[in-house]
Short mmCIF file of C-alpha atoms in Angstrom, two decimals:
data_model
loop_
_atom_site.label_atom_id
_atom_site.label_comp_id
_atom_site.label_asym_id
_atom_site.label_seq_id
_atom_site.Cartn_x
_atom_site.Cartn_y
_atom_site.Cartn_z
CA UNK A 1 -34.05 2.29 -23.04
CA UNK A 2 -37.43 0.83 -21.90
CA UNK A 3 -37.66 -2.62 -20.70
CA UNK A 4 -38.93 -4.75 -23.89
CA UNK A 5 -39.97 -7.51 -21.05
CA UNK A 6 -43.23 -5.19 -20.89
CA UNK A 7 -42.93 -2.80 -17.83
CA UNK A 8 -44.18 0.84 -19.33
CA UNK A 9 -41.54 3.78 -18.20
CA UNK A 10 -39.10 1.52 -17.09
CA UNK A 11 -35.36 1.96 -18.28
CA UNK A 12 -33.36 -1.21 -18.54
CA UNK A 13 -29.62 -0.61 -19.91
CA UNK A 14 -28.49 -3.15 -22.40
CA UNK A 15 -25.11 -3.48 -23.50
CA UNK A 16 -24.17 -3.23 -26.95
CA UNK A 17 -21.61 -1.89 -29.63
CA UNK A 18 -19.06 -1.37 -27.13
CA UNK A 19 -15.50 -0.46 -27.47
CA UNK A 20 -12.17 -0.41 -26.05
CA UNK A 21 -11.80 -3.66 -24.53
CA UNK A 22 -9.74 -1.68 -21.51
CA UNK A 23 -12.66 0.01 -20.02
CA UNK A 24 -15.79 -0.88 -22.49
CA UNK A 25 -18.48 2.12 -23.16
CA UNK A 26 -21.34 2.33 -25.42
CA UNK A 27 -21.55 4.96 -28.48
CA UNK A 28 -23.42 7.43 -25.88
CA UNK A 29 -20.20 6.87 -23.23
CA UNK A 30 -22.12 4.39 -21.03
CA UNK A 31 -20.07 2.43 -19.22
CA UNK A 32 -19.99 -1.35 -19.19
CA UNK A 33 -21.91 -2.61 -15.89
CA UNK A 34 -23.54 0.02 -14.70
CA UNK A 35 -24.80 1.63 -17.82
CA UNK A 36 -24.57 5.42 -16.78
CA UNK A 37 -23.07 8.24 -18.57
CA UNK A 38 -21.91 11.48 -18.05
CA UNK A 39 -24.36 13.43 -16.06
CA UNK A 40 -26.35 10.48 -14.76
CA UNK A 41 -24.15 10.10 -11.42
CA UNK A 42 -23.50 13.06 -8.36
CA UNK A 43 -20.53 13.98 -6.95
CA UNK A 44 -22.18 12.31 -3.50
CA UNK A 45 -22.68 8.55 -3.85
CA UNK A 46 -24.64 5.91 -1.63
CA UNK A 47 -24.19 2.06 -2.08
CA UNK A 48 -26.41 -0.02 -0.70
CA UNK A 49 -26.88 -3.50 -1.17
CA UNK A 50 -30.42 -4.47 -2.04
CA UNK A 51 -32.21 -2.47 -4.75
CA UNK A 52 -35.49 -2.45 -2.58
CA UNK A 53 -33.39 -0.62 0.37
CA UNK A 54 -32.02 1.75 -2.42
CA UNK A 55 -35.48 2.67 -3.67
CA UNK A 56 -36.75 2.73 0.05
CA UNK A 57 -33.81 5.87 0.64
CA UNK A 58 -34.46 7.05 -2.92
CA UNK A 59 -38.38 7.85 -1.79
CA UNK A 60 -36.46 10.18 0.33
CA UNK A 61 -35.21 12.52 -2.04
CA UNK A 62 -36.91 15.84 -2.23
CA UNK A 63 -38.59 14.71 -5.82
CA UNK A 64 -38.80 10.98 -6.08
CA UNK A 65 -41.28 10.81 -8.58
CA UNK A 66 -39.26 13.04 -11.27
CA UNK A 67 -35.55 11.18 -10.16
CA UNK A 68 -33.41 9.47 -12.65
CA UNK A 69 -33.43 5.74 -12.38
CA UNK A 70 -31.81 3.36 -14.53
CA UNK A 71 -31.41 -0.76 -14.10
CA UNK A 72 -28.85 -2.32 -15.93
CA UNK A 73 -29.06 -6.11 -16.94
CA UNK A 74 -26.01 -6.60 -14.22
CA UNK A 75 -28.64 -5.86 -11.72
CA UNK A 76 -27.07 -2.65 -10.76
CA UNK A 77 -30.33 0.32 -9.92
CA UNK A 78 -29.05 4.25 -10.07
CA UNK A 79 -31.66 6.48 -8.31
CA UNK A 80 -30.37 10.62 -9.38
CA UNK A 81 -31.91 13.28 -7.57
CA UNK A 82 -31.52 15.89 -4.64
CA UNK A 83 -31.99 15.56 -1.11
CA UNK A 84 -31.94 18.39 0.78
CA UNK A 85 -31.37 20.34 -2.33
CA UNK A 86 -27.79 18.90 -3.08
CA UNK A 87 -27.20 16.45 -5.85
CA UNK A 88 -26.95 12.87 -4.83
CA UNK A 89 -26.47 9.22 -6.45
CA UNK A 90 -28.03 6.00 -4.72
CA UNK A 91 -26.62 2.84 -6.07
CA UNK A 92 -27.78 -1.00 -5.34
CA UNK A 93 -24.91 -2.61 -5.43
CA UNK A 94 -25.30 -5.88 -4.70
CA UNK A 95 -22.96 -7.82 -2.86
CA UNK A 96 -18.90 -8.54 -2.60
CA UNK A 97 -15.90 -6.85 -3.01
CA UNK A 98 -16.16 -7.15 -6.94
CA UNK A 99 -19.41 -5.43 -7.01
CA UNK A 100 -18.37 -2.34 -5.17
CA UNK A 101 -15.44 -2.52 -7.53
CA UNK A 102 -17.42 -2.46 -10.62
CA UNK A 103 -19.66 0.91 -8.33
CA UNK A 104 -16.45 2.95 -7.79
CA UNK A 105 -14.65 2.65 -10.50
CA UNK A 106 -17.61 3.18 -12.95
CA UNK A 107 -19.14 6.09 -11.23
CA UNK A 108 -15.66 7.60 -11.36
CA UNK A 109 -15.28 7.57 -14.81
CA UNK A 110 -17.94 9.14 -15.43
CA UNK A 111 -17.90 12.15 -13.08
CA UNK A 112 -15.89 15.18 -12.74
CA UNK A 113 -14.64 16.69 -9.94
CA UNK A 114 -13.95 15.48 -6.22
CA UNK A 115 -16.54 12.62 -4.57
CA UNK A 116 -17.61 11.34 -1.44
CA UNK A 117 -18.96 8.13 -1.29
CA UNK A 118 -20.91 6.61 1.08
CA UNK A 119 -21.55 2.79 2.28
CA UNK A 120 -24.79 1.84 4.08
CA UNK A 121 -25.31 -1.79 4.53
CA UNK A 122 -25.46 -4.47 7.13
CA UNK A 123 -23.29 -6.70 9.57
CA UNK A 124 -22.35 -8.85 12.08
CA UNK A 125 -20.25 -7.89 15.14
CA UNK A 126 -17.84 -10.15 16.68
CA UNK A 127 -17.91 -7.95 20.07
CA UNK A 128 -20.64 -8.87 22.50
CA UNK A 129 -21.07 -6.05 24.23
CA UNK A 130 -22.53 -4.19 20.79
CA UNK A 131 -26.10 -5.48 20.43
CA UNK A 132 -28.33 -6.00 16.95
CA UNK A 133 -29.48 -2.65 15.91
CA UNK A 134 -26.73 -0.70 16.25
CA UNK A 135 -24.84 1.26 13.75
CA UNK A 136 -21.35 0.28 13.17
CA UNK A 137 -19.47 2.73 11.75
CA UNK A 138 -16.04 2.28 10.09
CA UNK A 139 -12.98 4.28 11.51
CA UNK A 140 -10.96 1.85 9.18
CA UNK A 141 -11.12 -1.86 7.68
CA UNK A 142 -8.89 -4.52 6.79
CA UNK A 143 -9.21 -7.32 4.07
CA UNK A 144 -10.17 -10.98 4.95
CA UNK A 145 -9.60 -13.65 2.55
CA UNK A 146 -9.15 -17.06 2.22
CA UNK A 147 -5.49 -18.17 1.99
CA UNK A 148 -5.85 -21.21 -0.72
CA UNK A 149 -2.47 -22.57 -0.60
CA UNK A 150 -2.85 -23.25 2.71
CA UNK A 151 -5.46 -25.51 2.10
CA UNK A 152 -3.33 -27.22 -0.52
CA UNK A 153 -1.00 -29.79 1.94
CA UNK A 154 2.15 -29.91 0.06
CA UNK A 155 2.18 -25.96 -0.02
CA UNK A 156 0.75 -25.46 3.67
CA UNK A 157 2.75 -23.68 6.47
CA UNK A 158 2.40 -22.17 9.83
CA UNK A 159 -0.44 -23.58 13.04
CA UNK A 160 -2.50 -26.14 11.45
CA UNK A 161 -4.78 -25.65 14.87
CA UNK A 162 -5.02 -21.75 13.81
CA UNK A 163 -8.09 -20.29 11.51
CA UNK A 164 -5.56 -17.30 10.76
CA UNK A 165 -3.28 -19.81 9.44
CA UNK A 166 -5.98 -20.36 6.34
CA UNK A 167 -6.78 -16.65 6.21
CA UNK A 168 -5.23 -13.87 5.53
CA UNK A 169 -5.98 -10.26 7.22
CA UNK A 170 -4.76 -6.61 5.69
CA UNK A 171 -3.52 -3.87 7.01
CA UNK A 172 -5.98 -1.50 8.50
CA UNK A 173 -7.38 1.10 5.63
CA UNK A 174 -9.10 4.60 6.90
CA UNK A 175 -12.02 5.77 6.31
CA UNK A 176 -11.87 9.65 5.72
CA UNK A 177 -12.67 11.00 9.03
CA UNK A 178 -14.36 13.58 8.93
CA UNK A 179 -17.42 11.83 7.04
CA UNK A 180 -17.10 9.02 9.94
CA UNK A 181 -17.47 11.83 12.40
CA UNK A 182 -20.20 13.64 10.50
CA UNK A 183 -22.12 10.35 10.10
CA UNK A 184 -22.06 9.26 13.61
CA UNK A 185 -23.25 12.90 14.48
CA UNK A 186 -25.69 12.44 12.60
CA UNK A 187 -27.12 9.05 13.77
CA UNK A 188 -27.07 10.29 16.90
CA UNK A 189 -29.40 13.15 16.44
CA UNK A 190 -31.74 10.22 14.26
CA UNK A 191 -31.70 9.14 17.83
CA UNK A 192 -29.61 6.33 17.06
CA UNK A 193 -26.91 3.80 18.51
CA UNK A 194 -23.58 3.96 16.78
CA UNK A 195 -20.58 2.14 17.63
CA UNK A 196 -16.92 3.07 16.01
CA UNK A 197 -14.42 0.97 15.01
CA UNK A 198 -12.59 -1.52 13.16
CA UNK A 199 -14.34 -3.42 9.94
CA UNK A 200 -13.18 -6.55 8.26
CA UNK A 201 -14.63 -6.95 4.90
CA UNK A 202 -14.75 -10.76 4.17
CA UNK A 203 -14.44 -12.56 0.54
CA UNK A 204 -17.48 -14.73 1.97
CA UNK A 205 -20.43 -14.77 3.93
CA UNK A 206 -19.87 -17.81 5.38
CA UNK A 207 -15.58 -19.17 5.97
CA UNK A 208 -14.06 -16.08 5.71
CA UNK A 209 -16.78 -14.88 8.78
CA UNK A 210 -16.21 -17.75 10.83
CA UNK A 211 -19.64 -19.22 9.79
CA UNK A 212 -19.08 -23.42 10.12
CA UNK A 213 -20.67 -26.06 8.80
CA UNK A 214 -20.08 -29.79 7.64
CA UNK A 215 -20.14 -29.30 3.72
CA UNK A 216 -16.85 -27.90 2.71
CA UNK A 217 -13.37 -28.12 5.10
CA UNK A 218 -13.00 -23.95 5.95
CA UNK A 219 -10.91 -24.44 9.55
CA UNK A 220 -12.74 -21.23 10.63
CA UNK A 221 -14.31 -22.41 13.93
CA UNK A 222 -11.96 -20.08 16.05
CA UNK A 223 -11.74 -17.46 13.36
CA UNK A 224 -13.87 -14.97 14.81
CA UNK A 225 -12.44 -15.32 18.00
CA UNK A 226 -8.61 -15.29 16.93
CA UNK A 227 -9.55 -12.15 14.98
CA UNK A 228 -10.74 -10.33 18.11
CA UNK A 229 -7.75 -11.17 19.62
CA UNK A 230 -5.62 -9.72 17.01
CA UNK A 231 -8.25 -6.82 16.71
CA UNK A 232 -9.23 -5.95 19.99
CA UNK A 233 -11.34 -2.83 18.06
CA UNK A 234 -12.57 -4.75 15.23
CA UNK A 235 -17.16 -3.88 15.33
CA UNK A 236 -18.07 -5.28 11.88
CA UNK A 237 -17.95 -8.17 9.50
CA UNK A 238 -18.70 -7.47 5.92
CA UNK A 239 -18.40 -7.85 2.59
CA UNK A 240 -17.72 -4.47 0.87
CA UNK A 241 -16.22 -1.58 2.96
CA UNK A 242 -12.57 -2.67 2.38
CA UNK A 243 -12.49 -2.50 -1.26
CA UNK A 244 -14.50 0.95 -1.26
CA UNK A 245 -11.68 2.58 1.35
CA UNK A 246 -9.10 0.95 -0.47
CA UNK A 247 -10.22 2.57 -3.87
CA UNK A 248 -10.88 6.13 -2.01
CA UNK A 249 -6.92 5.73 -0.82
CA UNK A 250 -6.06 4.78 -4.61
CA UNK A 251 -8.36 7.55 -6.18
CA UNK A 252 -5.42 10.12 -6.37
CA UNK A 253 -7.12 12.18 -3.62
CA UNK A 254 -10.28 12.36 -5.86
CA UNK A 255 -12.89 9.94 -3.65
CA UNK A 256 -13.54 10.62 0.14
CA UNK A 257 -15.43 7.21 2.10
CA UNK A 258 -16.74 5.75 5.07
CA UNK A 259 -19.42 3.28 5.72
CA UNK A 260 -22.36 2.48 7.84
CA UNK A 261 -23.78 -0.92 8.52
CA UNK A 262 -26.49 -2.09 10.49
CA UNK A 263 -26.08 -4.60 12.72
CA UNK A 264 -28.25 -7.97 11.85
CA UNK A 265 -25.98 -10.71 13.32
CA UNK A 266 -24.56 -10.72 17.04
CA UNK A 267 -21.75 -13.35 16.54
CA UNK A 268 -21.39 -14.14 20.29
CA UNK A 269 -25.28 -14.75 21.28
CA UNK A 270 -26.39 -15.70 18.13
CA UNK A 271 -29.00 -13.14 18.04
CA UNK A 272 -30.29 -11.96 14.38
CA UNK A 273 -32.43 -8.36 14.05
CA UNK A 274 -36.25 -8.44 13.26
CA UNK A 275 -37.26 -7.35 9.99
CA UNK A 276 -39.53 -5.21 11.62
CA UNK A 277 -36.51 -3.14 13.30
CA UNK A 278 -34.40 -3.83 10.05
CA UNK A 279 -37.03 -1.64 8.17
CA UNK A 280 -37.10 0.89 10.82
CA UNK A 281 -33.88 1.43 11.11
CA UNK A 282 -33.62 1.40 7.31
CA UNK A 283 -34.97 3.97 7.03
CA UNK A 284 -34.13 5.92 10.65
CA UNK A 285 -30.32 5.99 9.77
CA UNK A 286 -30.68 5.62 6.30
CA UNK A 287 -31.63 9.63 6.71
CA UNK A 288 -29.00 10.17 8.45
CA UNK A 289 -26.41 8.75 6.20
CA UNK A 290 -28.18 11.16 3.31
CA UNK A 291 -27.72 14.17 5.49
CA UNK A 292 -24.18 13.08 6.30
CA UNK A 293 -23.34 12.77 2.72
CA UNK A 294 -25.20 16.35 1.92
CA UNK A 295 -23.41 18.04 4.53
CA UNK A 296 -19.87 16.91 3.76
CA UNK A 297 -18.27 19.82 2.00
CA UNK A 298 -16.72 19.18 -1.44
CA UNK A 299 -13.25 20.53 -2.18
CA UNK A 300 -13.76 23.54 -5.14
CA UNK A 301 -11.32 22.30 -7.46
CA UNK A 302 -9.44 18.92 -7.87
CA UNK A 303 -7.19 18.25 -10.38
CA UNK A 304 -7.93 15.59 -12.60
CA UNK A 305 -5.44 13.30 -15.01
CA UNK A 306 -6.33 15.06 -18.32
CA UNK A 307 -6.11 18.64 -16.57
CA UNK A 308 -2.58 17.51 -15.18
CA UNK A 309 -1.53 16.48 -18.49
CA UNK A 310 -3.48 19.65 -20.48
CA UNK A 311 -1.19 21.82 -17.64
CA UNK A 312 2.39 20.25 -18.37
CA UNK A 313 1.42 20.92 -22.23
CA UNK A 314 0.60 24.33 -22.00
CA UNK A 315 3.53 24.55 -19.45
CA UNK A 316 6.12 22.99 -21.52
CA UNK A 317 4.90 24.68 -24.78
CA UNK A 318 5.41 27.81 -22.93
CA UNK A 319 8.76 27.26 -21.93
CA UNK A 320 9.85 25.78 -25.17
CA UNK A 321 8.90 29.22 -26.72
CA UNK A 322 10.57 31.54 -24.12
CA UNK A 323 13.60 29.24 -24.68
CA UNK A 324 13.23 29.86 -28.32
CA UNK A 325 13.12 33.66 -27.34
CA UNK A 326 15.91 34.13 -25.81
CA UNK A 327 18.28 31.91 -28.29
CA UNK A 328 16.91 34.70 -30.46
CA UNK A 329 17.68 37.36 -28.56
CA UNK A 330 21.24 36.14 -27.45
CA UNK A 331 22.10 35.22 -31.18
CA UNK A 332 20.68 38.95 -32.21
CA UNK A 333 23.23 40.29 -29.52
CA UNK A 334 26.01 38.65 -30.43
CA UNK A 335 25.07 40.03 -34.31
CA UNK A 336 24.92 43.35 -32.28
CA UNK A 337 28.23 43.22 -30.56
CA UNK A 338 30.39 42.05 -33.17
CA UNK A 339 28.93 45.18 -35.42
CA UNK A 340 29.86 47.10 -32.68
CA UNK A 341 33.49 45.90 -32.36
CA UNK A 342 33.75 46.71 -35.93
CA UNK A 343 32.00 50.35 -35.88
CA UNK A 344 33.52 52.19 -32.84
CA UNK A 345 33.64 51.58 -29.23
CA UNK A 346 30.95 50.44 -26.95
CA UNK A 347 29.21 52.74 -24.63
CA UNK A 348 28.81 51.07 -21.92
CA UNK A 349 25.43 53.15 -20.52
CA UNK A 350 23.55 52.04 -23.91
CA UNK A 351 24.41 48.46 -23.52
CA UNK A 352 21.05 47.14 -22.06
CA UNK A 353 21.26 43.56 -24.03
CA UNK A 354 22.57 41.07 -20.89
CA UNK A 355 20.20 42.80 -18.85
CA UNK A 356 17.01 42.07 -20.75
CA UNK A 357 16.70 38.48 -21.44
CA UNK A 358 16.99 38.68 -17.50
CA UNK A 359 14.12 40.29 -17.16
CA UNK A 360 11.95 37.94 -19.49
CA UNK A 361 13.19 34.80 -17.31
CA UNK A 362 11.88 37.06 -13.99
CA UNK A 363 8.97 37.50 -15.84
CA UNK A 364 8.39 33.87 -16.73
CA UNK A 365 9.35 32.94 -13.34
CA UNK A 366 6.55 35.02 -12.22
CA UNK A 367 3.77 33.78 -14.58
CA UNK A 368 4.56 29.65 -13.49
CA UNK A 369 3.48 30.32 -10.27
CA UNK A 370 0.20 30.80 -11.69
CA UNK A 371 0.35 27.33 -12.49
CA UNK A 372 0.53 26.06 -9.07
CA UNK A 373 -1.39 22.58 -8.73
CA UNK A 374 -4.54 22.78 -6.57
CA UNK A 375 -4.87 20.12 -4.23
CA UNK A 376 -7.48 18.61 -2.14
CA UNK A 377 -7.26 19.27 1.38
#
């Protein structure tokens, strides 16, 4: 749809007529929030944050000017095109774990087949020895979030003097290792400096990072420090790599993920990256990501909800019939035999009617294993 505020050629996805109030689409299938359809996102996904840095990475592609981009009113941009002559999907995200919620599970629904996605954004690191500029890449994250009730006296608990006693922290998620690896290989060759480890992906920018202040009550001034002690591997503080790892784990082996995030904010010296080197590196390791995502290879086959139930159908259908079969057959032996036993004896070296329904079942035995679920490995 072109954008009636004036711009010529651009497309600007409005929201209207929609349906199913579970998971709302358009007449055309576009889904709610990020207006795509069918055909419209790759199998290999990039989120970024700002739309500029996602049109910056999209210039990439082998054919900018002839990509597919669509903004929708939500402020969500889809660059579609190649790089490197394999399909690929770059998607401004914005920022938070809702937003990279609204990424995942949208682009899912409206692609087939396995996915990798990808996460290239920026940071802070709590360690001091990693300095602004360097690429931290996830081997895993946990969630950080403000723990309201403990802000709520009558329903506190635990070590008033302890930030962790007003946030909460997850259980480490993975990243799928193997795109970690391939993206820190990667980097490196884009001669640049990567650091591995831990992320924490905060509900804020500012309490749930340790970031003070005198406006709102956040007991957070020893957070960062009380979560390297509880951490001792933890390289990043963000706002979006949890919920995309935790969604790749919940995917049903369909979504492979890692992220990349450049580091702006050195959280012991205070130190915050030029825009200059921002740009650069932008663009540097944004590559590299690209080739990362382009050289991680698919699965062939992965099987999806409507194929599992399609399967146990046909599979049930089929066995309902050879059941049907052989009550036939045993009810047109029994007919047989009592004939028999009224005619004159049997002979035993003629009586071939136990053996055969036998043989079916062997034979049905033998065409289930056809239906052996693929899996993704």
């Amino acid at each position: 749809m072109q954008d009636p505020t004036g711009q010529p050629g651009d497309k600007l996805f409005y929201a209207k007529n929609l349906s199913d109030a579970n998971f709302p689409r358009d007449p055309e299938g576009r889904v709610y929030h990020l207006g795509v359809k069918q055909g419209e996102v790759a199998n290999r996904v990039l989120s970024v944050g700002e739309a500029r840095r996602a049109k910056v990475l999209a210039d990439l592609m082998d054919n900018p000017t002839t990509s597919f981009t669509l903004r929708s009113t939500r402020e969500f941009v889809t660059h579609t095109g190649t790089f490197q002559g394999v399909p690929l999907t770059i998607i401004a995200t914005g920022m938070g774990t809702s937003m990279i919620d609204f990424v995942v599970r949208e682009s899912r629904a409206v692609v087939d087949g396995p996915m990798v996605f990808a996460r290239f954004g920026t940071c802070g690191t709590p360690q001091a020895t990693i300095p602004v500029g360097n690429i931290a890449v996830a081997g895993a994250s946990v969630g950080l979030t403000r723990n309201f009730d403990a802000f709520l006296d009558e329903h506190s608990s635990g070590d008033k003097d302890k930030a962790l006693t007003y946030y909460n922290v997850s259980r480490p998620c993975p990243a799928d290792s193997k795109l970690s690896a391939l993206i820190v290989e990667k980097l490196k060759d884009a001669g640049c400096e990567a650091s591995v480890g831990l992320n924490a992906t905060a509900d804020s920018f500012y309490s749930s990072q340790g970031r003070t202040g005198d406006y709102f009550v956040d007991n957070n001034a020893t957070l960062v420090q009380e979560l390297l002690e509880k951490h001792p591997d933890l390289v990043s503080l963000e706002m979006e790599t949890n919920q995309l790892l935790h969604l790749a784990a919940c995917s049903k082996g369909v979504i492979r993920a890692s992220a990349a995030c450049i580091v702006l904010a050195q959280r012991q010296s205070n130190e915050f990256l030029s825009t200059e080197d921002k740009s650069r590196l932008e663009v540097q390791a944004g590559r590299a990501v690209l080739q990362a995502l382009v050289s991680y290879p698919l699965p062939e086959t992965v099987r999806t909800h409507t194929q599992h139930t399609t399967h146990n159908t046909t599979h049930n259908t089929h066995k309902t019939k050879h059941t049907h079969q052989n009550t036939k057959k045993q009810t047109q032996n029994t007919t047989h035999k009592t004939q028999q036993t009224n005619t004159k004896p049997q002979n035993p070296t003629q009586n071939n009617n136990t053996t055969q329904p036998k043989q079916n079942q062997t034979n049905h035995n033998t065409k289930n294993k056809n239906h052996t679920q693929t899996n993704i490995t």
